[in-house]
PDB file of C-alpha atoms in Angstrom:
ATOM      1  CA  UNK A 568       0.012   0.198  -0.150  1.00 94.00           C
ATOM      2  CA  UNK A 569       1.474   3.539  -1.093  1.00 95.00           C
ATOM      3  CA  UNK A 570       0.656   6.839  -0.572  1.00 96.00           C
ATOM      4  CA  UNK A 571       0.767   9.049  -3.620  1.00 95.00           C
ATOM      5  CA  UNK A 572       1.576  12.631  -2.459  1.00 93.00           C
ATOM      6  CA  UNK A 573       0.722  14.453  -5.793  1.00 91.00           C
ATOM      7  CA  UNK A 574      -3.050  13.000  -5.756  1.00 93.00           C
ATOM      8  CA  UNK A 575      -3.455  12.430  -2.165  1.00 93.00           C
ATOM      9  CA  UNK A 576      -4.622   8.926  -2.528  1.00 95.00           C
ATOM     10  CA  UNK A 577      -3.654   5.638  -1.572  1.00 95.00           C
ATOM     11  CA  UNK A 578      -3.303   2.830  -3.847  1.00 95.00           C
ATOM     12  CA  UNK A 579      -2.003  -1.072  -3.911  1.00 93.00           C
ATOM     13  CA  UNK A 580       0.968  -2.169  -6.100  1.00 90.00           C
ATOM     14  CA  UNK A 581       2.032  -5.433  -7.307  1.00 86.00           C
ATOM     15  CA  UNK A 582       5.942  -5.514  -7.298  1.00 83.00           C
ATOM     16  CA  UNK A 583       7.885  -8.321  -8.518  1.00 77.00           C
ATOM     17  CA  UNK A 584      11.259  -7.749  -7.291  1.00 72.00           C
ATOM     18  CA  UNK A 585      12.190  -6.198  -4.085  1.00 69.00           C
ATOM     19  CA  UNK A 586      14.486  -3.935  -5.424  1.00 70.00           C
ATOM     20  CA  UNK A 587      12.617  -2.394  -8.363  1.00 76.00           C
ATOM     21  CA  UNK A 588       9.083  -1.374  -9.603  1.00 79.00           C
ATOM     22  CA  UNK A 589       8.491   0.923  -6.911  1.00 83.00           C
ATOM     23  CA  UNK A 590       5.912   3.936  -8.071  1.00 88.00           C
ATOM     24  CA  UNK A 591       8.468   6.854  -7.814  1.00 88.00           C
ATOM     25  CA  UNK A 592       7.671   9.273  -5.491  1.00 89.00           C
ATOM     26  CA  UNK A 593       5.023   7.059  -3.642  1.00 92.00           C
ATOM     27  CA  UNK A 594       5.541   6.553   0.087  1.00 93.00           C
ATOM     28  CA  UNK A 595       4.971   2.960   1.303  1.00 93.00           C
ATOM     29  CA  UNK A 596       2.661   2.709   3.903  1.00 96.00           C
ATOM     30  CA  UNK A 597       2.175  -1.168   4.236  1.00 95.00           C
ATOM     31  CA  UNK A 598       4.486  -3.566   2.722  1.00 89.00           C
ATOM     32  CA  UNK A 599       3.345  -7.480   2.668  1.00 88.00           C
ATOM     33  CA  UNK A 600       5.036 -10.133   0.656  1.00 83.00           C
ATOM     34  CA  UNK A 601       2.395 -12.827  -0.791  1.00 80.00           C
ATOM     35  CA  UNK A 602       4.587 -14.587  -3.066  1.00 78.00           C
ATOM     36  CA  UNK A 603       4.701 -18.275  -2.114  1.00 78.00           C
ATOM     37  CA  UNK A 604       8.306 -18.145  -0.594  1.00 79.00           C
ATOM     38  CA  UNK A 605       6.968 -15.904   1.970  1.00 78.00           C
ATOM     39  CA  UNK A 606       4.181 -18.464   3.484  1.00 79.00           C
ATOM     40  CA  UNK A 607       4.844 -21.994   2.134  1.00 79.00           C
ATOM     41  CA  UNK A 608       7.477 -23.171   4.957  1.00 79.00           C
ATOM     42  CA  UNK A 609       4.517 -22.506   7.673  1.00 83.00           C
ATOM     43  CA  UNK A 610       1.632 -22.340   6.338  1.00 85.00           C
ATOM     44  CA  UNK A 611       2.157 -25.033   3.024  1.00 88.00           C
ATOM     45  CA  UNK A 612       1.108 -24.504  -0.356  1.00 87.00           C
ATOM     46  CA  UNK A 613      -2.538 -23.412   0.278  1.00 87.00           C
ATOM     47  CA  UNK A 614      -1.856 -21.227   3.390  1.00 87.00           C
ATOM     48  CA  UNK A 615      -2.060 -17.837   1.547  1.00 88.00           C
ATOM     49  CA  UNK A 616      -5.564 -17.014   3.172  1.00 91.00           C
ATOM     50  CA  UNK A 617      -4.140 -17.903   6.812  1.00 91.00           C
ATOM     51  CA  UNK A 618      -1.092 -16.008   6.571  1.00 90.00           C
ATOM     52  CA  UNK A 619      -2.796 -12.805   5.164  1.00 91.00           C
ATOM     53  CA  UNK A 620      -5.447 -13.006   8.003  1.00 94.00           C
ATOM     54  CA  UNK A 621      -2.586 -13.555  10.431  1.00 93.00           C
ATOM     55  CA  UNK A 622      -0.544 -10.880   8.815  1.00 92.00           C
ATOM     56  CA  UNK A 623      -3.261  -8.357   9.019  1.00 95.00           C
ATOM     57  CA  UNK A 624      -4.000  -9.102  12.665  1.00 96.00           C
ATOM     58  CA  UNK A 625      -0.116  -8.324  13.655  1.00 96.00           C
ATOM     59  CA  UNK A 626       0.088  -5.115  11.930  1.00 97.00           C
ATOM     60  CA  UNK A 627       1.034  -1.946  13.381  1.00 97.00           C
ATOM     61  CA  UNK A 628      -1.575   0.241  12.619  1.00 97.00           C
ATOM     62  CA  UNK A 629      -0.117   3.142  14.425  1.00 97.00           C
ATOM     63  CA  UNK A 630       3.171   2.558  12.573  1.00 97.00           C
ATOM     64  CA  UNK A 631       1.035   2.494   9.229  1.00 97.00           C
ATOM     65  CA  UNK A 632      -1.101   5.809   9.984  1.00 97.00           C
ATOM     66  CA  UNK A 633       2.596   7.393  10.850  1.00 96.00           C
ATOM     67  CA  UNK A 634       3.818   6.502   7.624  1.00 95.00           C
ATOM     68  CA  UNK A 635       0.390   8.222   5.819  1.00 96.00           C
ATOM     69  CA  UNK A 636       1.164  11.434   8.085  1.00 95.00           C
ATOM     70  CA  UNK A 637       4.951  11.343   6.844  1.00 93.00           C
ATOM     71  CA  UNK A 638       4.080  11.111   3.292  1.00 92.00           C
ATOM     72  CA  UNK A 639       1.256  13.696   3.705  1.00 93.00           C
ATOM     73  CA  UNK A 640       3.880  16.111   4.916  1.00 92.00           C
ATOM     74  CA  UNK A 641       5.916  15.889   1.706  1.00 85.00           C
ATOM     75  CA  UNK A 642       5.608  18.478  -0.837  1.00 75.00           C
ATOM     76  CA  UNK A 643       5.476  16.996  -4.287  1.00 69.00           C
ATOM     77  CA  UNK A 644       8.206  18.483  -6.843  1.00 67.00           C
TER      78      UNK A 644
END
């Protein structure tokens, strides 16, 4: 989940590689890896739903909010 300081909106993006593909100028608010390597060891090949539910139960929403507030303070160039 990213915040776009130009449009003052948030949006989800699928990123294939951790190091590239991020939208330029956007602020990451919440990052979640849902490729198979992230959950298969603990949850098995069909464990994506349980993995996502567990992830969301454990999100530090105050940190996500802090990321959003920081992004909202940015002045787009």
